[in-house]
Amino acid sequence: MRKQKTWQTVLKRTAVIVAAVFAFFPIYWLISTSFKPFDEWANWPPIWLTDNPTLQNYRIVFFPELAREFAAQQEGSLDYKVSGSAWNAFKGSAIVSVAATIISVAFGTLAAYSIVRFKTGGKNYPFQFLTVRMVPPIAVVVPMVVLFSILKLSDTYFGLILAYSAFTLPFSIWMIRSFIDDVPAELEGAAMIHGMGQFRAFLTVTLPLVKGGILSTALFIFILNWSEFLFALVLTAGNVVTVTLQVANYVSASSGKLYGVQAAMGTISTLPVIVFGYMIQRHIVRGLTFGAIKR
Amino acid sequence: MKGADTDDVKLELRSLRKVFDGVEAVKESNLILKRGEFLSLLGPSGCGKSTTLAMIAGFLEPTSGEILIDGKPVTHVPVQKRRIGLVFQDYAIFTKMSVRKNLLFGLEAQKVPRAKREKTVDEFAEKLDLKGLMKARGGELNMSEMQRVALARVLVTKPELLLLDEPMSNLDAALRASLRGELKRIQKDLGQTVLYVTHDQIEAMSMSDRIAVMNFGENLQVASPDDIYHRPKNRFVAEFIGDPPINMISCTVAGSGRSLRVSTEAHRDMPFETTAVSPGDYVLGIRAHHIVAAHEAFQGSIAAAVKLVENFGSEHVLHVTYGQDLMTVMVQPGFAREGDSVHVSFDLKDAHLVDRNSGAIYHPDEREAAA
């Protein structure tokens, strides 16, 4: 019996370790590469941890004009033409991601409330929302490009915000719906009995109770928006740049992708997600366990 | 009731109906609730009592019919404008707010001036013994405290009409017993008009001025607890009220005019005086405590074997054979044990004659006249 238990424990721990390695390796590789000098980026055998750490890649991210200077110092014919500034990309991503998250969560909350309390659309309506997510984005990209050019939305912040909001709304509705579902209707009923209208009762009673859920949904949606590449690629043309587009910008004609610079940009771009996550961590734990706690 | 002074009528339901997906949850309900009255809607789960309550509160739109409060139709008035108080079955306490905040909630929503708010809340905190709890958060309360907070939260707003939806179903029996008296006292003190929904006959019987017994969406009888118990109008009411349940014995009625004779399998030709019944097959309803039991045979008695003894504490309930059936008899503790033989009989002046088809109940004229 005891032997069996030890054996099971070992197996479980091994599984956890494998999962952790699987999850953390890309992050480790991203950070590690971002500090590697040029000639170590694509070495074989790979260099796990560089002996010559450098901030060169980060400098190029923020001061693209340094790239040419750097290229001149290298042996061989390096063409270090870096287009666009990281600042611009961060600004673009911040505007689009934040706005689209707010819109998605705001409308998602209202729609979810309506579905839960008024059974809007009938029993299967929430599932219909999810089917939107079953369509691979690539399938709708071409029609969207056409539509956006007709509507003159291409390469505008507004256009990209609209696209992101539309694509994340099903997630918002689906997630927030489960949180609102957990709030007994009687609580709002009690508020209404005491003289509040339905919407005011929702704002004063229900909203504070699902705050954690809404914030964790917001983080989730924000990550989706922040890391989105396909729509950003096809719906913009240089005016609006996002971090994911900027990562793809770090290529040179002669040496292919600038892995180190891309890694540096990637490392920096994960920071907002971590900061935002840390800020609302208290609520996320509550949000993620919301349904699990018995009233 | 129809003749009641209109000033006296707090709530009136006129042919109130509610249909859910083709199922009639409430059928043509008519009800009048007088000012200061305590009326219970009593019935089993799913009988439509909570649906009726939800319509009165405004959470459900009636399919047809009208609701009047103080003579004014409110059927289409939104919940928040009806000035009704409602205590929910699960109390719906705002768990993140302090008890004080909970109590202030309604007054703040109604924009009552601060000084008056505080004064009223303090007054009711005193009345409902919540003084020591004012700082506790809603989530820290136990069930009986929650119940008191829920009640106080509603009462501070001085509602025109107080609706209580099974407010004691979450409490244990001892607490329920003490709260029954408490609730009745508060209701009397305030002269509060109360509509109380319950499936518990003891709650309904002990607190109500009148009881409306409901089943399958239908209002079967609205009457005082005494009438409901002694003069039920139909079989469901007779069977739903009373513990142990009323004995129902097959019988035939013979004779003509006012002097009828009732025969059961074990008793022959017992006189029953009523003009309302014509001869035929009926069911005789008689309560356990109306049956006389003795160790020795007496006039009109029959021998009965004790099959089971239920101990109610202050009384025992014997399940004895009566013809082919079993019948319950209320006796003093220690009167008989399982396997004993006793002698039982009953007086038809305490009995009810139940029509086999319609379920309508007839009583001896004498008892009818006493009503």
XYZ file of C-alpha atoms in Angstrom:
666
model
C 0.000 0.000 0.000
C 2.690 2.377 1.111
C 4.876 1.413 -1.830
C 2.018 2.061 -4.215
C 1.593 5.540 -2.739
C 5.247 6.466 -3.157
C 5.111 5.212 -6.701
C 2.045 7.303 -7.382
C 3.590 10.374 -5.817
C 6.693 10.020 -7.971
C 4.553 9.689 -11.068
C 2.457 12.705 -10.174
C 5.461 14.872 -9.422
C 7.144 13.818 -12.641
C 4.017 14.785 -14.562
C 3.986 18.188 -12.860
C 7.663 18.745 -13.627
C 7.222 17.774 -17.275
C 4.245 20.129 -17.550
C 6.184 22.930 -15.882
C 9.185 22.466 -18.181
C 6.861 22.432 -21.156
C 5.206 25.676 -19.999
C 8.304 27.544 -18.875
C 10.852 26.538 -21.489
C 9.666 29.040 -24.131
C 9.810 31.828 -21.545
C 13.285 30.813 -20.469
C 14.421 30.613 -24.106
C 12.882 33.986 -24.895
C 14.646 35.731 -22.033
C 17.892 33.850 -22.537
C 18.026 34.692 -26.235
C 17.255 38.329 -25.597
C 20.596 38.687 -23.784
C 22.677 36.774 -26.330
C 25.053 38.516 -28.686
C 24.481 38.280 -32.411
C 26.630 35.213 -33.105
C 24.983 33.088 -30.440
C 21.362 33.541 -31.536
C 21.158 30.507 -33.782
C 24.145 28.473 -32.704
C 24.348 24.726 -32.931
C 24.592 23.155 -30.425
C 22.388 25.718 -28.734
C 23.824 27.927 -26.063
C 21.548 27.622 -23.065
C 22.989 30.485 -21.100
C 25.313 32.942 -22.748
C 28.739 33.749 -21.285
C 28.661 37.158 -22.954
C 25.379 38.741 -21.902
C 24.582 41.973 -23.706
C 21.878 44.629 -23.686
C 22.502 45.290 -27.371
C 19.205 43.669 -28.407
C 17.235 45.877 -26.026
C 19.040 48.989 -27.218
C 18.053 48.200 -30.779
C 14.451 47.732 -29.734
C 14.235 51.218 -28.292
C 16.735 53.020 -30.531
C 16.415 51.485 -33.980
C 18.984 53.962 -35.366
C 21.636 52.097 -33.345
C 21.077 49.071 -35.518
C 23.008 50.465 -38.464
C 25.886 51.478 -36.248
C 25.927 48.024 -34.728
C 25.842 46.366 -38.100
C 28.878 48.316 -39.205
C 30.886 46.905 -36.313
C 30.111 43.330 -37.238
C 32.138 41.313 -39.615
C 30.587 40.476 -42.952
C 27.826 42.251 -44.737
C 25.122 42.680 -42.170
C 22.135 44.650 -43.252
C 20.549 45.855 -40.045
C 17.709 47.874 -41.305
C 15.141 47.974 -38.561
C 11.885 49.596 -39.470
C 9.526 51.239 -37.042
C 9.976 52.060 -33.399
C 9.060 49.870 -30.476
C 7.557 52.892 -28.762
C 5.067 53.244 -31.531
C 4.213 49.565 -31.344
C 3.666 49.689 -27.593
C 1.475 52.715 -27.996
C -0.533 51.015 -30.726
C -0.954 47.807 -28.799
C -1.889 49.666 -25.631
C -4.561 51.727 -27.354
C -6.051 48.818 -29.267
C -5.841 46.203 -26.519
C -7.128 48.382 -23.710
C -9.975 49.865 -25.718
C -11.003 46.531 -27.210
C -10.857 44.865 -23.785
C -13.024 47.546 -22.211
C -15.567 47.378 -25.018
C -15.624 43.591 -25.039
C -16.009 43.275 -21.276
C -18.556 46.088 -20.999
C -20.790 44.711 -23.714
C -20.077 41.166 -22.583
C -21.261 41.990 -19.073
C -24.487 43.554 -20.278
C -25.180 40.740 -22.726
C -24.370 38.091 -20.129
C -26.663 39.781 -17.621
C -29.470 39.855 -20.117
C -28.964 36.191 -20.984
C -28.884 35.119 -17.351
C -31.703 37.252 -15.961
C -34.070 37.606 -18.898
C -33.197 34.364 -20.675
C -32.599 36.484 -23.763
C -32.426 34.414 -26.912
C -33.571 31.216 -25.266
C -31.709 28.283 -23.814
C -29.196 27.665 -26.592
C -28.232 31.247 -27.205
C -24.998 31.174 -25.173
C -23.835 28.159 -27.165
C -24.473 30.009 -30.381
C -21.994 32.607 -29.210
C -19.360 29.993 -28.716
C -19.748 28.725 -32.241
C -18.263 32.027 -33.369
C -15.043 30.799 -31.831
C -15.164 27.620 -33.854
C -14.561 29.594 -37.032
C -10.804 29.840 -37.588
C -9.900 33.520 -37.889
C -8.028 32.834 -41.110
C -11.332 31.854 -42.711
C -12.830 35.283 -42.197
C -9.723 37.332 -42.773
C -10.219 37.902 -46.488
C -13.838 39.045 -46.264
C -12.840 41.272 -43.380
C -10.082 42.917 -45.378
C -12.593 43.643 -48.137
C -15.193 44.868 -45.674
C -12.701 47.069 -43.864
C -11.492 48.670 -47.061
C -15.069 49.405 -48.137
C -15.848 50.886 -44.734
C -12.534 52.762 -44.746
C -11.562 51.110 -41.495
C -8.291 49.614 -42.704
C -5.205 50.709 -40.862
C -7.148 52.665 -38.244
C -7.185 52.184 -34.489
C -10.941 52.192 -34.549
C -11.054 49.406 -37.111
C -8.694 47.145 -35.210
C -10.478 47.854 -31.925
C -13.749 46.915 -33.588
C -12.322 43.684 -34.960
C -10.805 42.680 -31.622
C -13.958 43.547 -29.707
C -16.080 41.486 -32.044
C -13.806 38.483 -31.836
C -13.425 38.452 -28.075
C -17.048 39.279 -27.223
C -18.153 35.617 -27.237
C -15.473 34.831 -24.656
C -16.538 37.758 -22.512
C -20.178 36.768 -22.614
C -19.454 33.130 -21.960
C -17.154 33.737 -19.008
C -19.071 36.565 -17.343
C -22.318 34.666 -17.792
C -21.071 31.954 -15.443
C -20.144 34.534 -12.811
C -23.486 36.322 -12.964
C -25.239 32.981 -12.901
C -23.731 32.400 -9.466
C -25.306 35.528 -8.006
C -28.780 34.666 -6.745
C -31.495 36.671 -8.465
C -33.059 37.217 -5.040
C -30.255 39.607 -4.137
C -31.286 41.916 -6.949
C -34.880 41.205 -6.055
C -34.186 42.405 -2.534
C -32.653 45.593 -3.895
C -35.634 46.138 -6.175
C -38.084 45.521 -3.372
C -36.280 48.287 -1.530
C -36.930 50.750 -4.293
C -34.206 50.297 -6.889
C -34.781 49.797 -10.578
C -33.421 46.643 -12.166
C -30.368 48.323 -13.658
C -29.500 50.136 -10.461
C -29.915 46.895 -8.547
C -27.514 45.270 -11.011
C -24.983 48.042 -10.518
C -25.181 48.162 -6.725
C -25.665 44.511 -5.871
C -24.558 42.192 -8.642
C -21.659 44.078 -10.169
C -19.591 44.288 -6.960
C -20.082 40.550 -6.465
C -18.837 39.623 -9.929
C -16.010 42.174 -9.956
C -13.368 39.468 -9.587
C -14.856 37.468 -12.401
C -15.039 40.468 -14.678
C -11.429 41.417 -13.937
C -10.160 37.931 -14.654
C -12.174 37.921 -17.849
C -10.658 41.291 -18.701
C -7.147 39.959 -18.179
C -7.895 36.982 -20.371
C -9.317 39.173 -23.127
C -6.430 41.607 -22.771
C -3.912 38.814 -23.297
C -5.801 37.668 -26.382
C -5.783 41.189 -27.794
C -2.209 41.954 -26.847
C -0.861 38.824 -28.496
C -3.066 38.893 -31.584
C -1.135 38.843 -34.840
C -3.266 37.820 -37.807
C -5.824 40.622 -37.799
C -3.177 43.177 -36.950
C -1.178 41.982 -39.930
C -3.935 42.074 -42.540
C -5.977 45.018 -41.308
C -3.123 47.508 -40.963
C -0.618 48.998 -43.347
C 1.980 50.831 -41.321
C -0.047 53.522 -39.649
C -1.204 51.309 -36.807
C 1.515 49.027 -35.436
C 1.175 46.532 -32.614
C 3.903 44.750 -30.658
C 3.332 41.487 -32.489
C 3.752 43.272 -35.816
C 6.872 44.973 -34.539
C 8.406 41.627 -33.571
C 7.897 40.527 -37.153
C 9.544 43.721 -38.324
C 12.913 42.677 -36.943
C 14.274 41.005 -40.009
C 17.243 41.807 -42.127
C 17.726 41.184 -45.795
C 20.983 39.319 -45.392
C 20.790 37.469 -42.098
C 17.114 36.593 -41.856
C 15.322 37.129 -38.632
C 16.979 39.065 -35.870
C 16.214 36.511 -33.201
C 17.893 38.346 -30.368
C 16.045 41.580 -31.035
C 12.792 39.727 -31.488
C 13.394 37.998 -28.166
C 14.120 41.331 -26.498
C 10.912 42.801 -27.905
C 9.040 39.676 -26.875
C 10.401 39.832 -23.365
C 9.404 43.465 -22.965
C 5.973 42.879 -24.402
C 5.141 40.215 -21.834
C 5.724 42.734 -19.053
C 2.379 44.582 -19.284
C 0.539 41.277 -19.040
C 2.495 40.316 -15.947
C 1.996 43.727 -14.348
C -1.720 43.772 -15.098
C -2.021 40.210 -13.828
C -0.159 41.088 -10.637
C -2.329 44.126 -10.037
C -5.551 42.146 -10.134
C -4.171 38.882 -8.813
C -6.312 39.056 -5.702
C -9.414 39.247 -7.864
C -8.276 36.574 -10.272
C -7.936 33.966 -7.570
C -11.405 34.900 -6.411
C -12.650 34.994 -9.986
C -11.235 31.666 -11.003
C -12.573 29.940 -7.919
C -15.848 31.808 -7.891
C -18.001 28.947 -9.101
C -16.260 26.501 -6.809
C -17.247 28.231 -3.590
C -20.559 27.213 -2.187
C -22.670 30.099 -1.117
C -65.626 38.818 2.258
C -66.804 40.604 -0.840
C -68.810 42.862 1.390
C -65.748 44.076 3.281
C -65.392 47.807 3.623
C -63.132 48.871 0.739
C -61.055 51.026 3.097
C -60.301 47.886 4.953
C -58.914 46.031 1.961
C -55.154 46.168 1.594
C -54.659 43.689 -1.201
C -57.054 42.219 -3.664
C -56.416 39.592 -6.294
C -58.989 39.425 -9.065
C -59.001 36.300 -11.247
C -55.222 36.215 -11.128
C -53.777 33.643 -13.516
C -50.288 32.597 -14.498
C -49.430 30.154 -17.271
C -45.901 28.846 -17.811
C -45.325 27.019 -21.093
C -48.932 25.909 -21.245
C -49.013 24.839 -17.596
C -51.432 26.787 -15.434
C -49.384 27.534 -12.307
C -52.050 29.766 -10.786
C -55.707 29.363 -11.705
C -58.126 32.274 -11.427
C -57.058 33.224 -7.939
C -59.332 35.564 -6.004
C -58.232 36.785 -2.634
C -58.815 39.705 -0.309
C -56.339 40.662 2.367
C -57.592 43.087 4.989
C -55.524 45.829 6.576
C -53.514 44.476 9.491
C -54.396 40.902 8.669
C -52.026 37.948 8.738
C -52.967 35.624 5.914
C -51.082 32.465 4.965
C -50.922 30.832 1.576
C -50.565 27.194 2.519
C -49.941 24.303 0.186
C -47.451 21.692 -0.967
C -44.421 22.536 -3.114
C -45.389 23.559 -6.615
C -48.961 24.496 -5.710
C -48.525 28.031 -7.049
C -48.161 29.896 -3.781
C -44.706 31.302 -4.531
C -45.823 32.165 -8.051
C -48.731 34.095 -6.583
C -46.323 35.893 -4.278
C -43.939 36.720 -7.123
C -46.827 38.242 -9.065
C -47.908 40.347 -6.103
C -44.319 41.528 -5.573
C -44.019 42.329 -9.273
C -41.324 39.857 -10.267
C -43.720 37.978 -12.513
C -46.230 39.395 -14.936
C -49.636 37.723 -14.534
C -51.051 36.047 -17.629
C -54.388 37.644 -16.800
C -56.248 39.121 -13.875
C -55.604 42.062 -11.639
C -53.752 42.935 -8.473
C -55.005 45.866 -6.411
C -53.265 47.450 -3.473
C -55.357 49.946 -1.512
C -57.912 49.686 -4.264
C -55.479 50.815 -6.956
C -54.441 48.442 -9.718
C -50.689 47.725 -9.557
C -50.526 44.877 -12.037
C -48.248 46.855 -14.340
C -46.436 48.893 -11.717
C -42.718 47.963 -11.500
C -41.439 46.173 -8.393
C -39.634 49.178 -6.948
C -42.757 51.365 -7.021
C -45.140 48.959 -5.284
C -44.003 49.745 -1.735
C -44.116 46.097 -0.839
C -41.751 44.374 1.567
C -40.574 40.889 0.768
C -38.482 38.500 2.812
C -37.013 35.835 0.551
C -36.735 32.195 1.456
C -32.928 32.452 1.427
C -33.101 35.921 2.976
C -30.954 37.531 0.239
C -28.762 39.314 2.761
C -26.050 41.447 1.189
C -23.152 39.406 2.519
C -20.449 41.975 1.882
C -22.250 44.766 3.721
C -22.478 45.197 7.460
C -25.802 44.528 9.127
C -26.244 48.271 9.583
C -25.628 48.821 5.869
C -28.114 46.103 5.085
C -30.744 47.782 7.224
C -29.984 51.195 5.757
C -30.168 49.855 2.230
C -33.850 50.388 1.577
C -33.961 53.805 3.204
C -30.955 54.939 1.175
C -32.534 53.628 -2.003
C -35.638 55.621 -1.144
C -33.520 58.697 -0.351
C -34.807 59.125 3.189
C -32.871 61.913 5.017
C -29.836 60.656 6.915
C -30.948 61.504 10.455
C -34.284 59.816 9.973
C -32.600 56.809 8.394
C -30.330 56.249 11.344
C -33.147 56.714 13.811
C -35.443 54.229 12.114
C -32.687 51.645 11.765
C -31.783 51.945 15.438
C -35.403 51.597 16.403
C -35.840 48.362 14.481
C -32.454 47.025 15.528
C -33.759 47.352 19.074
C -37.089 45.717 18.262
C -35.522 42.755 16.525
C -32.650 42.408 18.958
C -29.941 43.198 16.414
C -28.086 45.864 18.396
C -25.056 43.693 19.012
C -24.800 42.617 15.398
C -24.830 45.973 13.639
C -21.140 45.888 12.761
C -21.037 42.237 11.650
C -20.938 41.565 7.943
C -23.873 39.844 6.287
C -21.706 36.859 5.462
C -20.873 36.207 9.107
C -24.434 35.706 10.285
C -26.103 32.421 11.109
C -29.483 31.494 9.695
C -31.634 32.922 12.455
C -29.657 36.171 12.531
C -29.991 36.417 8.761
C -33.692 35.917 9.106
C -33.960 38.717 11.628
C -31.809 41.017 9.513
C -33.891 40.240 6.427
C -37.052 40.984 8.348
C -35.669 44.187 9.857
C -34.315 45.328 6.492
C -37.808 45.103 5.064
C -39.642 46.471 8.091
C -37.560 49.657 8.324
C -39.024 50.756 5.001
C -42.506 50.523 6.560
C -43.945 48.569 3.646
C -47.633 48.797 2.861
C -47.727 45.067 2.634
C -45.247 42.499 3.873
C -44.739 39.304 1.920
C -42.897 36.442 3.552
C -41.784 33.555 1.366
C -41.226 30.479 3.545
C -38.990 32.509 5.837
C -38.528 29.708 8.343
C -37.804 26.783 6.069
C -34.047 27.091 6.669
C -34.310 27.061 10.446
C -34.310 24.105 12.786
C -37.488 23.096 14.556
C -36.777 24.629 17.977
C -35.866 27.980 16.481
C -38.903 27.905 14.252
C -41.172 27.429 17.245
C -39.729 30.418 19.090
C -39.729 32.617 15.996
C -43.368 31.894 15.268
C -44.387 33.689 18.419
C -41.840 36.422 17.822
C -43.034 37.101 14.301
C -46.663 37.187 15.348
C -45.827 39.616 18.163
C -43.953 41.978 15.835
C -46.738 41.801 13.285
C -49.341 42.702 15.908
C -47.191 45.468 17.369
C -46.785 47.153 14.027
C -50.261 46.363 12.770
C -48.458 45.103 9.696
C -50.454 43.466 6.919
C -48.736 40.169 6.135
C -49.061 37.609 3.389
C -47.175 34.545 4.481
C -46.264 31.694 2.145
C -45.571 28.340 3.720
C -45.970 24.607 3.280
C -45.865 24.125 7.033
C -49.362 23.761 8.473
C -48.187 24.487 12.011
C -46.801 27.873 10.973
C -49.965 28.678 9.093
C -52.300 27.493 11.839
C -50.440 29.178 14.690
C -49.857 32.617 13.201
C -52.582 33.333 10.699
C -55.836 35.200 11.012
C -56.886 33.375 7.893
C -55.398 30.661 5.721
C -55.730 30.143 1.987
C -55.069 26.503 1.146
C -53.749 26.019 -2.383
C -53.161 22.993 -4.566
C -52.383 22.702 -8.279
C -52.629 26.456 -8.666
C -56.089 26.571 -7.200
C -57.258 28.430 -4.147
C -59.254 25.681 -2.438
C -60.434 27.384 0.720
C -59.833 30.689 2.418
C -60.914 30.641 6.047
C -59.833 30.988 9.645
C -57.527 28.290 11.041
C -60.481 26.906 13.028
C -62.647 26.589 9.957
C -59.839 25.076 7.924
C -59.330 22.469 10.604
C -62.884 21.718 11.661
C -64.828 22.614 8.545
C -62.622 21.887 5.545
C -64.408 22.438 2.250
C -62.802 19.609 0.340
C -60.819 16.463 0.648
C -57.433 18.000 -0.112
C -57.789 20.594 2.649
C -58.933 17.955 5.132
C -56.017 15.673 4.275
C -53.376 18.375 4.092
C -54.157 19.788 7.532
C -53.692 17.796 10.702
C -51.020 15.516 12.060
C -51.479 12.558 11.982
C -53.418 12.892 8.731
C -57.172 12.542 8.924
C -58.560 8.987 8.656
C -60.441 8.357 5.441
C -62.834 5.415 5.625
C -65.135 4.120 2.891
C -68.806 4.356 3.817
C -72.310 4.354 2.399
C -75.038 6.823 3.221
C -78.659 5.712 3.350
C -81.913 7.257 4.445
C -83.672 10.402 3.339
C -84.223 14.006 4.347
C -82.243 15.294 7.236
C -81.799 12.016 9.082
C -79.220 9.965 7.261
C -77.525 6.770 8.321
C -73.882 6.145 7.632
C -72.447 2.629 7.500
C -68.823 1.623 7.330
C -67.353 -1.843 7.143
C -67.270 -2.063 10.923
C -70.046 0.268 12.066
C -73.646 0.104 10.918
C -76.263 2.830 10.634
C -74.674 5.683 12.506
C -76.942 8.748 12.460
C -75.703 11.785 10.531
C -77.805 14.924 10.315
C -77.500 17.073 7.258
C -79.679 18.260 4.438
C -76.788 18.676 2.049
C -76.138 15.014 1.252
C -78.077 12.513 -0.831
C -77.618 8.755 -0.307
C -74.748 6.940 -2.005
C -71.097 5.924 -1.580
C -68.927 8.356 0.360
C -65.713 8.566 2.315
C -65.874 9.281 6.004
C -63.175 11.605 7.292
C -62.418 11.585 11.004
C -59.409 12.837 12.895
C -57.359 10.614 15.176
C -58.203 12.553 18.310
C -61.941 12.294 17.671
C -61.788 8.551 17.953
C -62.474 7.147 21.403
C -60.417 4.150 22.497
C -60.847 1.980 25.600
C -59.449 -1.251 26.953
C -62.949 -2.661 27.549
C -65.770 -2.880 25.066
C -68.325 -0.029 25.317
C -71.502 0.809 23.524
C -70.959 0.980 19.766
C -67.310 0.021 19.988
C -65.548 -2.525 17.879
C -62.390 -4.476 18.674
C -59.246 -3.319 16.920
C -55.698 -4.701 16.880
C -52.845 -2.254 17.494
C -50.374 -2.592 14.629
C -48.056 0.319 15.346
C -47.515 2.939 18.033
C -46.117 6.340 17.082
C -44.659 8.273 19.973
C -45.448 11.996 19.739
C -44.175 12.637 23.236
C -47.212 14.035 25.004
C -49.453 11.696 23.026
C -49.184 8.371 21.274
C -50.767 7.580 17.934
C -52.050 4.044 17.543
C -52.419 2.545 14.114
C -55.271 0.070 14.574
C -57.182 -2.189 12.238
C -60.596 -0.982 11.183
C -62.246 -3.430 8.848
C -59.788 -3.913 6.013
C -58.088 -0.568 6.652
C -55.815 0.954 9.246
C -56.945 3.898 11.288
C -55.025 6.237 13.578
C -56.194 6.910 17.126
C -54.738 9.509 19.492
C -54.261 8.196 23.045
C -52.426 8.960 26.269
C -48.854 7.637 26.396
C -48.710 4.065 27.650
C -52.337 3.330 26.727
C -51.476 0.387 24.509
C -48.606 -1.428 22.901
C -48.134 -3.072 19.547
C -50.083 -6.322 19.390
C -52.641 -5.228 22.015
C -56.324 -5.283 21.284
C -58.376 -2.154 22.037
C -61.969 -1.062 21.498
C -62.693 1.984 19.397
C -65.622 4.046 18.299
C -66.350 7.594 17.184
C -69.113 10.124 17.105
C -70.209 11.294 13.674
C -70.790 14.825 14.909
C -67.005 15.215 14.548
C -66.835 13.553 11.143
C -66.782 14.807 7.549
C -68.535 13.184 4.628
C -66.405 13.352 1.502
C -67.915 13.083 -1.957
C -65.941 10.400 -3.789
C -65.981 12.202 -7.109
C -65.816 15.916 -6.424
C -63.919 15.728 -3.138
C -66.447 18.164 -1.655
C -66.955 17.798 2.084
C -70.180 17.879 4.093
C -70.448 18.349 7.815
C -73.279 17.669 10.193
C -75.679 20.632 10.175
C -74.965 21.252 13.805
C -71.265 21.957 13.162
C -72.015 23.942 10.034
C -74.292 26.151 12.101
C -71.516 26.748 14.646
C -69.319 28.326 11.991
